[in-house]
XYZ file of C-alpha atoms in Angstrom:
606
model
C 225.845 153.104 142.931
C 228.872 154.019 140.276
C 228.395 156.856 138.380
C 230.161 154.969 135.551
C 227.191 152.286 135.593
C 224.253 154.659 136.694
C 225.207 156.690 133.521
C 225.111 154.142 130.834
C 222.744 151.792 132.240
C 219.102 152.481 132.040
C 216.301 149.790 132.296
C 214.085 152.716 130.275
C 216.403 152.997 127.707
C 215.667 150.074 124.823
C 219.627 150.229 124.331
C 219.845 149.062 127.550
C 217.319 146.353 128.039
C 215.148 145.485 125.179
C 212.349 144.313 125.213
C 211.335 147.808 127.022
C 209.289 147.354 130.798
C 207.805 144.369 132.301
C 207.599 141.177 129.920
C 205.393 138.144 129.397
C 206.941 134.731 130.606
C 209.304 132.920 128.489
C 210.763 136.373 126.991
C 214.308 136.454 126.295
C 215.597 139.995 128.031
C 219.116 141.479 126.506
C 220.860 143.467 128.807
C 223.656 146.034 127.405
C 225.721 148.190 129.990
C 227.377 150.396 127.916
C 230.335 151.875 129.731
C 232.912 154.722 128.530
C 235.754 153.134 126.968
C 238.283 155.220 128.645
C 237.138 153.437 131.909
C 238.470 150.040 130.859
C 236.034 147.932 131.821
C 236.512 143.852 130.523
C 233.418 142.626 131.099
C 230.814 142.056 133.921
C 227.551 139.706 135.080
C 224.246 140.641 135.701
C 222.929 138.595 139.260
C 219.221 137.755 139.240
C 217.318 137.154 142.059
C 213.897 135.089 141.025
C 211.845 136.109 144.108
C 208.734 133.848 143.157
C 210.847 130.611 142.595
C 212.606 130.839 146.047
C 214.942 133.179 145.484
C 216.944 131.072 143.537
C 219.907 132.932 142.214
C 221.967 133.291 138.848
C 223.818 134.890 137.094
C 224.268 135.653 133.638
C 227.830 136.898 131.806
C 227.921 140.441 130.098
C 230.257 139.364 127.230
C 231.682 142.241 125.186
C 229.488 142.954 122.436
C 230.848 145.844 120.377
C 231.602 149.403 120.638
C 229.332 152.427 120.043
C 231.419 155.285 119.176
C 233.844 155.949 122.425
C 231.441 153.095 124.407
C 231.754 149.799 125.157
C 229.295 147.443 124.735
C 228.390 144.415 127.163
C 225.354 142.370 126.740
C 223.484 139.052 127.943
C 220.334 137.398 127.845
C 217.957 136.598 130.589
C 215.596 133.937 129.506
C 211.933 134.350 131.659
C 210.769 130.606 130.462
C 208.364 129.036 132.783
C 208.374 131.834 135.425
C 205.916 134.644 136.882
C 206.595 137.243 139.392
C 209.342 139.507 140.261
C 212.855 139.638 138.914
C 215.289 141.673 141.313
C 218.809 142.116 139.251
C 221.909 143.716 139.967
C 224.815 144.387 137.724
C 228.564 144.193 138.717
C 231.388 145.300 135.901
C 234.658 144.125 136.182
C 238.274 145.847 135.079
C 240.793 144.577 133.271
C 243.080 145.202 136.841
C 240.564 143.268 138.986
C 238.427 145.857 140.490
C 234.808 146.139 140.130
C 231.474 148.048 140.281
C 228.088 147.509 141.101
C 225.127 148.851 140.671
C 221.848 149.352 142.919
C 219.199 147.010 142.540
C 216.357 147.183 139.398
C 212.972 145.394 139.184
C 212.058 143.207 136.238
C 208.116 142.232 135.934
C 207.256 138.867 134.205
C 203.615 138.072 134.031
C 201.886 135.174 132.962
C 202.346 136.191 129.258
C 198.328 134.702 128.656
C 196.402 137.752 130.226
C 194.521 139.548 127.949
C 192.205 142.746 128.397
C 189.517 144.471 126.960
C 190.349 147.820 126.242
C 187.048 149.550 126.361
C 188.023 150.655 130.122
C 191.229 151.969 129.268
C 190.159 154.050 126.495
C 187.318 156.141 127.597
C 186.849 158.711 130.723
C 185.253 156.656 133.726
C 182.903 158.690 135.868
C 182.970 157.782 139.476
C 179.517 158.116 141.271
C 178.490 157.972 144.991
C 174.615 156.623 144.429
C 172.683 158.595 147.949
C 174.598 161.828 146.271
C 174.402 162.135 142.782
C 170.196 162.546 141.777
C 167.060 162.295 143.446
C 163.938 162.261 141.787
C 161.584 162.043 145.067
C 162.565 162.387 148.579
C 162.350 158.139 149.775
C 160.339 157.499 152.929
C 163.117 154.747 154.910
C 160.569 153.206 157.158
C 161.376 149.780 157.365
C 164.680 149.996 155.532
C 167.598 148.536 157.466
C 169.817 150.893 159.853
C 167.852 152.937 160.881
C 168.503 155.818 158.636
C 166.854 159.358 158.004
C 166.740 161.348 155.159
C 167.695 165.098 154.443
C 164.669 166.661 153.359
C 166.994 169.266 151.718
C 169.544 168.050 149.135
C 171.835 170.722 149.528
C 171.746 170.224 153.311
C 175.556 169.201 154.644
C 176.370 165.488 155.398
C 176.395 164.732 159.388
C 180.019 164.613 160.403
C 179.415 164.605 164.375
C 179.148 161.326 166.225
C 176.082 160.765 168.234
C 175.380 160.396 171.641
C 177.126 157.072 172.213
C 180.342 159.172 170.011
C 179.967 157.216 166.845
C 179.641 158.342 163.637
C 177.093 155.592 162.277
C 176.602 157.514 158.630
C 172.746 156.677 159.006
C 172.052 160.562 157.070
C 171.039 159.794 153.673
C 169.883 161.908 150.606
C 167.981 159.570 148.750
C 169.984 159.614 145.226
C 168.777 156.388 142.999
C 169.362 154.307 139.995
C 166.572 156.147 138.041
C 168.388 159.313 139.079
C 171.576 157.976 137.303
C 169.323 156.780 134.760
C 167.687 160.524 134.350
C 171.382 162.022 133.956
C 172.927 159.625 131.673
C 172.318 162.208 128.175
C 174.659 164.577 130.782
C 177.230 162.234 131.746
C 177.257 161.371 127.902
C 177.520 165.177 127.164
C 180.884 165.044 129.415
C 182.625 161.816 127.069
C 181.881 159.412 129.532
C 182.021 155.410 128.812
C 182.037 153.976 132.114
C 180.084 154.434 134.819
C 181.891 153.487 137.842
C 179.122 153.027 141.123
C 180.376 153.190 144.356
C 178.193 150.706 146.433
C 174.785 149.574 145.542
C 173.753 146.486 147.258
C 171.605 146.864 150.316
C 173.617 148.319 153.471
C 173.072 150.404 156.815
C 174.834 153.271 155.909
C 174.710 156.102 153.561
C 178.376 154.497 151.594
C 177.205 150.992 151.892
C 180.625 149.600 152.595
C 179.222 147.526 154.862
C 177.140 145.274 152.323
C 174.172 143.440 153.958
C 173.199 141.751 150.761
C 174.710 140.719 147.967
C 171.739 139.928 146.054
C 169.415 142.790 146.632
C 169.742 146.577 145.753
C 169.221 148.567 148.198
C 165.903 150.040 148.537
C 166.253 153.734 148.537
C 168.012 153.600 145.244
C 165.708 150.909 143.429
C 165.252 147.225 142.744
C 167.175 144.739 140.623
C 165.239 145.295 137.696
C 166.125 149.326 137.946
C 169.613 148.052 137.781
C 169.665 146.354 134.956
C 167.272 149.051 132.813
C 170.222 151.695 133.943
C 172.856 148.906 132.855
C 170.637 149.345 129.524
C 170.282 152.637 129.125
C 173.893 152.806 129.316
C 174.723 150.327 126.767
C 172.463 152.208 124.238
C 174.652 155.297 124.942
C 177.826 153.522 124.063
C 178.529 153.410 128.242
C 179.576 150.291 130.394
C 178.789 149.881 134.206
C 181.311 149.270 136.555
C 180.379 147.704 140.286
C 182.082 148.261 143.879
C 182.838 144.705 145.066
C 183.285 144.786 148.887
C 184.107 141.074 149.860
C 186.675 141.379 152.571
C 183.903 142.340 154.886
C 180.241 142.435 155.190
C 178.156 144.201 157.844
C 177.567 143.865 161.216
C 174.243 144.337 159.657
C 173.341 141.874 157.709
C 171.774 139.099 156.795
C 175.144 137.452 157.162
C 175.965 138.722 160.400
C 172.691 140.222 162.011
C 174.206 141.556 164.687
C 171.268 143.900 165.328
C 168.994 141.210 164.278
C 167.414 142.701 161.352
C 167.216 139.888 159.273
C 164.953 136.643 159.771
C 168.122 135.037 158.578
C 169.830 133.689 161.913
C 173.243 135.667 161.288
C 176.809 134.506 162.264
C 176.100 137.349 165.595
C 173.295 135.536 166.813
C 174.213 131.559 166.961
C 177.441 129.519 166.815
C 174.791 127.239 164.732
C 174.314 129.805 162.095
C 175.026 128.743 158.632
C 177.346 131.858 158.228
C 179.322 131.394 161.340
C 182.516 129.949 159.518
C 181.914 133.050 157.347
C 183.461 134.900 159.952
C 186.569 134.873 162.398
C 185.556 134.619 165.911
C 188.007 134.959 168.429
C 185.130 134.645 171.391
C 181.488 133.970 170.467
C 179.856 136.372 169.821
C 181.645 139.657 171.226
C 185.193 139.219 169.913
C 185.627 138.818 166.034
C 187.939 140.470 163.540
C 186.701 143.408 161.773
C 188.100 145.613 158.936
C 190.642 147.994 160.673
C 188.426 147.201 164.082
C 186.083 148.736 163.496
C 182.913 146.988 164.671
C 180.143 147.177 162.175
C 182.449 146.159 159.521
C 183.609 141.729 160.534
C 185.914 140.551 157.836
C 184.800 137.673 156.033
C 186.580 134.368 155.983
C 188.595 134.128 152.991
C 189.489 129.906 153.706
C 185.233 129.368 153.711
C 184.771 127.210 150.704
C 181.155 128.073 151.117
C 181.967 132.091 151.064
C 183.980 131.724 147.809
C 181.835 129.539 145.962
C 178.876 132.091 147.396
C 181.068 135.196 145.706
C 182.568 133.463 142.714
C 180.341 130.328 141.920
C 178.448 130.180 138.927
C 175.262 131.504 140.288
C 177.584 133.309 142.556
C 177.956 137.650 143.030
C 180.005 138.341 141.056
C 178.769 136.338 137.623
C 174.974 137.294 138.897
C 175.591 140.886 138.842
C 177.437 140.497 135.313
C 174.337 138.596 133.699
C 171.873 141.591 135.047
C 173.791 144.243 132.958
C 177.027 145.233 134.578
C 179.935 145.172 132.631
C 183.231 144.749 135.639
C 183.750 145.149 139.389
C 186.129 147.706 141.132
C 187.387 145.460 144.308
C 187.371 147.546 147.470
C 190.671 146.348 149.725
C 192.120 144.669 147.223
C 195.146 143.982 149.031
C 193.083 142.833 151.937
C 191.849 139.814 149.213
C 194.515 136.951 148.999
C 195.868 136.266 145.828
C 193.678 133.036 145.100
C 190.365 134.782 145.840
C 191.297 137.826 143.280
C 192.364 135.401 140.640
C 188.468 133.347 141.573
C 187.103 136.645 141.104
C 188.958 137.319 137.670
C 188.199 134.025 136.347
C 184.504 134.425 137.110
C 183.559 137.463 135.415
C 185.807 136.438 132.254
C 183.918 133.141 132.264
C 180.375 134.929 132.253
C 181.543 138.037 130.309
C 184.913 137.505 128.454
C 185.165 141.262 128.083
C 184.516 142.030 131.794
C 187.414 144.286 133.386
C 188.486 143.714 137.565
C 190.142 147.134 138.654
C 191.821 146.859 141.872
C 191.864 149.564 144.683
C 195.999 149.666 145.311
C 197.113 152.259 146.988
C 200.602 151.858 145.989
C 202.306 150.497 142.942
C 200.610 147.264 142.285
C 203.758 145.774 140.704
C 205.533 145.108 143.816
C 203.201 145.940 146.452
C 203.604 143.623 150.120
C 200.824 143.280 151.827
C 200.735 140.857 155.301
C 203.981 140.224 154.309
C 203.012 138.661 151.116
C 204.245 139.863 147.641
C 200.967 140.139 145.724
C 200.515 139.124 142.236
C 198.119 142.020 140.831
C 199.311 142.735 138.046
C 200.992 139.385 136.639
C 197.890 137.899 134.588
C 194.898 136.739 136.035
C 194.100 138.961 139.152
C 193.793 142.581 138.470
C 193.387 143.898 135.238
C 194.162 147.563 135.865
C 194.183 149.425 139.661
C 193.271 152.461 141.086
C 196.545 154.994 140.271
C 196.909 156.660 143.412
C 200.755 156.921 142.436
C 200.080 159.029 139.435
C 197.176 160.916 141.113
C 199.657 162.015 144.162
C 202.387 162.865 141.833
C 200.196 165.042 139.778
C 199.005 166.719 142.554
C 202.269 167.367 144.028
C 203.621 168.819 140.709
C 200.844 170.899 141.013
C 201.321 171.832 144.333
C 205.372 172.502 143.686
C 206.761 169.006 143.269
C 208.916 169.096 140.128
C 207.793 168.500 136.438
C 210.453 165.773 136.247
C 209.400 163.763 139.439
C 205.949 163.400 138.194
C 207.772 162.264 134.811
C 209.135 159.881 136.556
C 206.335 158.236 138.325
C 204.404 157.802 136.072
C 207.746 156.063 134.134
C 207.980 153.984 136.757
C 204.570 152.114 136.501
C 205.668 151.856 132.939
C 208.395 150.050 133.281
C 207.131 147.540 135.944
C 203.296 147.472 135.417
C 202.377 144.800 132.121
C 201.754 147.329 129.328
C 197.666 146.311 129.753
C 197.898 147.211 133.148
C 199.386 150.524 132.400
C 196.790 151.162 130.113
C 193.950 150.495 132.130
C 194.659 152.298 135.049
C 192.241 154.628 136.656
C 193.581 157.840 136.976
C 191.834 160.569 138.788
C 192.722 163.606 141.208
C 190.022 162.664 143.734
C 187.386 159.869 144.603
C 185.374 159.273 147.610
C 188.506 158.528 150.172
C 190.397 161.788 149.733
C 189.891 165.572 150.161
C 188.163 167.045 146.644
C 190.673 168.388 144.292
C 189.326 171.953 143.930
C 189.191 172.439 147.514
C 193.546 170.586 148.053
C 194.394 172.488 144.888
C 193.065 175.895 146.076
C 194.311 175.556 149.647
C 197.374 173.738 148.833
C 196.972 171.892 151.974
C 194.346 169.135 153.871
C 194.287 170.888 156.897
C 194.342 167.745 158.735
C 194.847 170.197 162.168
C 191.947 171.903 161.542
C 188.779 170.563 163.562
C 186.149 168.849 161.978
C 183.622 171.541 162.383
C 186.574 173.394 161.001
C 186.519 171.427 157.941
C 182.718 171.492 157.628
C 182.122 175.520 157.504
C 185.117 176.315 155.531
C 185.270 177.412 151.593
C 187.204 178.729 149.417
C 188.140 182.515 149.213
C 187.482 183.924 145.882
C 191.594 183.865 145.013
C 191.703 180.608 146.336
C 188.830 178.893 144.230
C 190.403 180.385 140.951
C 194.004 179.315 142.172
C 192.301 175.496 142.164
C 190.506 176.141 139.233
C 193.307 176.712 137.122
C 195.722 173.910 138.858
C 192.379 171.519 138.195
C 192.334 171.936 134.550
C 195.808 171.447 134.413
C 195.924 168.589 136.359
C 193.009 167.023 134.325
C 194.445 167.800 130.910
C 197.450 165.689 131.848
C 195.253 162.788 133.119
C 192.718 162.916 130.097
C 195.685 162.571 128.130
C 197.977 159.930 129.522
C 196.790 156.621 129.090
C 194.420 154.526 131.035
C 191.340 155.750 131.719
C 190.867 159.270 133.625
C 188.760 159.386 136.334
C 186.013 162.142 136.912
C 184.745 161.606 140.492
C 181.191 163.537 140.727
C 180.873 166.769 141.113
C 184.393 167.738 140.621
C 183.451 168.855 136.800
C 180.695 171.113 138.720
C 183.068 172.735 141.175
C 182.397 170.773 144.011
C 184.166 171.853 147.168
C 185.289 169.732 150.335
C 188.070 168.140 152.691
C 187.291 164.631 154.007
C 185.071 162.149 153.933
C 181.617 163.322 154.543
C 182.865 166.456 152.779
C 183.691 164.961 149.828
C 180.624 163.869 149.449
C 178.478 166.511 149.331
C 175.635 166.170 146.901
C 175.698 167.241 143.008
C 174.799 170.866 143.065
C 172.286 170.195 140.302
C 171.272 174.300 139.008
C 174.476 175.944 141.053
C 177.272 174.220 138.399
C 180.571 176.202 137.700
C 179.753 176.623 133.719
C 183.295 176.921 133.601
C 184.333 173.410 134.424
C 181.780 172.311 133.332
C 182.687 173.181 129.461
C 186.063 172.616 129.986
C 185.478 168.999 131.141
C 182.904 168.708 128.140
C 185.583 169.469 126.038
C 188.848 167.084 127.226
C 185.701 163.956 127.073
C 184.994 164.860 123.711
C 188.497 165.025 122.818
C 189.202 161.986 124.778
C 186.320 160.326 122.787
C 187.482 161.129 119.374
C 191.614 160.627 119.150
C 192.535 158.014 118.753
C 195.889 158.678 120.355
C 194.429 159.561 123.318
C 192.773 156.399 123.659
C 195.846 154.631 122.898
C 198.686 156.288 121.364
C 202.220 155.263 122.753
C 203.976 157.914 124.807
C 207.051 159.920 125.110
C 208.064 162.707 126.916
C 209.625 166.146 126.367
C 212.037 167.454 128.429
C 210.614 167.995 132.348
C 211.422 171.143 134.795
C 211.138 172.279 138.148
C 207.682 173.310 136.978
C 206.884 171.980 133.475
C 205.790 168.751 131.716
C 205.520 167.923 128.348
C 204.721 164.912 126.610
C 203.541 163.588 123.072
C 200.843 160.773 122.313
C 201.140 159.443 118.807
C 199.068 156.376 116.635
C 199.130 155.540 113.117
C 200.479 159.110 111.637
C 198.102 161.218 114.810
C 200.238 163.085 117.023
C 199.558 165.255 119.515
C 201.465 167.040 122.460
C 200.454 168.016 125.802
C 202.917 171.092 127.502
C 201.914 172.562 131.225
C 203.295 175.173 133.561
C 202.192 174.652 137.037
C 204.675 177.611 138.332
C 204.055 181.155 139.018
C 206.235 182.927 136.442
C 206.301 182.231 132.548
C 208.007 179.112 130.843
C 208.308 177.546 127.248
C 209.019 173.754 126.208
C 211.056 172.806 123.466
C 209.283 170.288 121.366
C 210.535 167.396 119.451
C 211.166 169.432 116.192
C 213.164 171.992 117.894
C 210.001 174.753 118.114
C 209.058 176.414 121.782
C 205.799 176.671 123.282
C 205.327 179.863 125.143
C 202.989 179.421 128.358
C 201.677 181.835 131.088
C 202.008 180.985 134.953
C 199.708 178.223 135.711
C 198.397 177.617 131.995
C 198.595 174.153 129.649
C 197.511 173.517 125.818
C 196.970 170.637 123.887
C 198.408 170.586 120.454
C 197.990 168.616 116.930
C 200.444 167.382 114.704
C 200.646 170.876 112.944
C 201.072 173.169 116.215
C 197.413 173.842 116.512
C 195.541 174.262 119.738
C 192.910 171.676 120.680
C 192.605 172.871 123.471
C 194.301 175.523 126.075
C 193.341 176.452 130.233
């Protein structure tokens, strides 16, 4: 790529290509390349490649447009009528002598210009729960529940992690946390900000994560009924908090009344007879022994996305998803999203916005949802009517890393990415955390400043951190937090982390709530970024704009309707200071962050 293009072309800058980021169909997008004059450029054409129409191909002129002091100017228009998807553009400029230069390639987002979202999501702190590890109010007696399962007697007892004697590890250990457990702790999670609830499986399933749903239509057992549901769902609303569900549709149990491959269930499951009314819910490969599963693994079959029957039994009008809706819950988090084809997200999305046109479908994305690929398909997650906001494992890895000795300005710059190519409702209604239930907790990454994936599990299981070590996490957490509870969409507290919980890996992230044993510490501080989280308005959903980025800095302001405030942090060892936007310096220790006001004041400071 030419330096003389790369330096006075940026898709970020509005100079350059207005309107800023992705763009709702039938916007008309200016281009301006804006050249030194001294390198005698006469014009050039921007080549677009329409990726969801073909890949048809055009191009547009770059006619000279006018000078800005010792620059030229050369613009053209793009027009996005009748089209959704991806946009892939390059830019060649042409001298007066015949020679050119091109650029690399950029990424221009058009969505369906219709989609519109809530904002309550966005706005407010989401608290992620794992139901069998939160809060139990009696130890449950599982006799007759389905999997087999036992229960800790002890709640601070640690989560099985060795297979058993056939080497599987069949996650039958529960604790017994239930809805009226939630439902007890609610005035708590309302002391930490929170205004969404976010509950990891709750329908009926063998093991302790319930990933591997058995039904749809039942709660499990050990953490309530139906009815308990919908009194938490509630109790919620009367605390000014919505309730978010874990969809898992791309596969059910082996388990199940679907399946009943154990043959639990008086249903007669897909597993049991080619005649089974669920059997085209399923891909067989060989009756009954051969099917696909999620990843192959077994006890989770995937379900049969082409089944008219399934979808209309997921999305119909007396269907999961609007059922759920109607007995309190307020939107679904969809586990695998990218294992869902595009039609059976978009079923999904119309369905809960035709029973509750305020209902929000989060997406778990690994990646950036813009132009993720998945079975070689482009996926359409974040162009209207699919996904209204994903799971920002981008942002969480680059925040990690800068606090783990990635730079300042590479974090800037992720998160600038999904900016520019994620719909600005998308952006804002991301959810942005430093752990959940699929990764190692952040105390324990932070304060190690590794995974120890080499270590053995029984490794994993005994170890904790060293006195230096915990504070070392400690102090990166609240930085890392403070940045998150800041930027927009919606930051993420997954349980326990405000109370200090410590772990690698799944079970060990998922260690139950050390109700009596909190760290006070985190606990206030996290008390105090909800309430200010809660209560700005810029917060919730202030534009943004960054201050210069280092090697081991960030900075950046969030400003609404005459509010501003500014967020500096120093993740590095040594002191450092940020110049903000009216030329004064902010003086921070190693390892320390502050939140400011329009007038310099602290809000708050690690």
């Amino acid at each position: 790529m030419d330096d003389a293009i790369t330096q006075w072309f940026d898709p970020a800058e509005v100079r350059c290509k207005s309107p800023y980021g992705a763009v709702g169909s039938g916007t008309k997008v200016t281009f301006t390349v804006r050249p030194r004059r001294q390198d005698c450029f006469a014009g050039g054409v921007l080549t677009a490649r329409w990726e969801f129409d073909d890949d048809k191909v055009t191009q547009t002129p770059l006619a000279w447009s006018g000078l800005d002091g010792d620059l030229d100017c050369f613009s053209g228009e793009l027009d996005t009528a009748g089209y959704v998807g991806l946009v892939w553009y390059t830019i060649r400029l042409y001298r007066f002598d015949g020679s050119f230069e091109d650029s690399g390639e950029y990424q221009l987002t058009v969505w369906d210009g219709k989609e519109r979202v809530a904002p309550w999501f966005g706005e407010g702190v989401t608290y992620q729960i794992f139901p069998d590890r939160f809060h139990r109010l009696s130890i449950p007696d599982p006799t007759g529940m389905v999997g087999g399962r036992w229960v800790h007697q002890d709640w601070r007892e640690e989560p099985v992690h060795r297979p058993d004697e056939h080497g599987e590890i069949r996650n039958r250990d529960f604790f017994g946390g239930s809805l009226a457990g939630i439902e007890a702790k609610l005035p708590y999670l309302e002391s930490l900000g929170v205004e969404t609830v976010y509950l990891c499986p709750i329908f009926e399933g063998p093991e302790n994560h319930r990933y591997g749903t058995a039904d749809y239509e039942k709660v499990d057992p050990m953490l309530g009924t139906n009815a308990d549901f919908t009194r938490l769902c509630e109790k919620a609303h009367a605390l000014g908090m919505r309730v978010m569900l874990d969809g898992v549709f791309n596969h059910t149990g082996f388990v199940s009344k679907y399946f009943n491959g154990d043959g639990f269930y008086p249903t007669v499951g897909a597993g049991q007879s080619p005649d089974s009314p669920y059997v085209d819910w399923f891909y067989f490969h060989h009756w009954p022994d051969q099917y696909t599963s999620w990843w192959g693994i077994y006890s989770m079959p995937t379900t049969n996305k082409e089944n008219p029957e399934w979808l209309e039994y997921i999305t119909g009008e007396n269907g999961v998803i609007r059922s759920w809706l109607r007995a309190g819950a307020d939107g679904w988090r969809l586990d695998v999203a990218d294992e869902l084809p595009d039609r059976v997200v978009h079923a999904i999305h119309e369905a809960a916005r035709a029973e509750k046109p305020d209902a929000v479908v989060i997406g778990e994305v690994w990646e950036d949802a813009s132009n993720k690929i998945a079975y070689d398909v482009r996926r359409r997650h974040v162009l209207g009517g699919h996904c209204d906001g994903v799971m920002n494992y981008p942002v969480k890895n680059a925040m990690l890393g800068f606090l783990l000795g990635d730079s300042g300005e590479n974090f800037r710059l992720a998160v600038e990415s999904q900016r520019q190519n994620y719909p600005r409702w998308a952006f804002y209604s991301g959810m942005n955390s430093l752990g959940t239930h699929d990764t190692v907790r952040a105390l324990t990454l932070l304060g190690e400043g590794s995974a120890y994936g080499e270590w053995s599990k029984d490794e994993r299981a005994e170890s904790r951190l060293s006195p230096e070590a915990r504070a070392r996490g400690k102090a990166r957490l609240k930085l890392g937090s403070l940045a998150l509870y800041a930027l927009p969409g919606s930051p993420t507290l997954y349980y326990g982390d405000e109370a200090g919980l410590e772990g690698f890996e799944d079970p060990f992230n998922r260690r139950t709530y050390p109700w009596g044993e909190e760290d006070k510490e985190l606990l206030d501080w996290f008390a105090a970024l909800g309430k200010l989280r809660k209560t700005r308005a810029a917060l919730r959903r202030g534009e943004l704009e960054w201050l210069p980025c280092s090697e081991r800095t960030v900075g950046f302001v969030r400003h609404l309707d005459g509010e501003c405030l500014t967020v500096c942090l120093n993740a590095g060892t040594e002191p450092a200071e940020l110049e903000l936007p009216a030329g004064e310096t902010v003086s921070l220790p190693p390892l320390s962050g502050v939140l400011l006001d329009g007038d310099g004041n602290q809000l708050l400071h690690t």
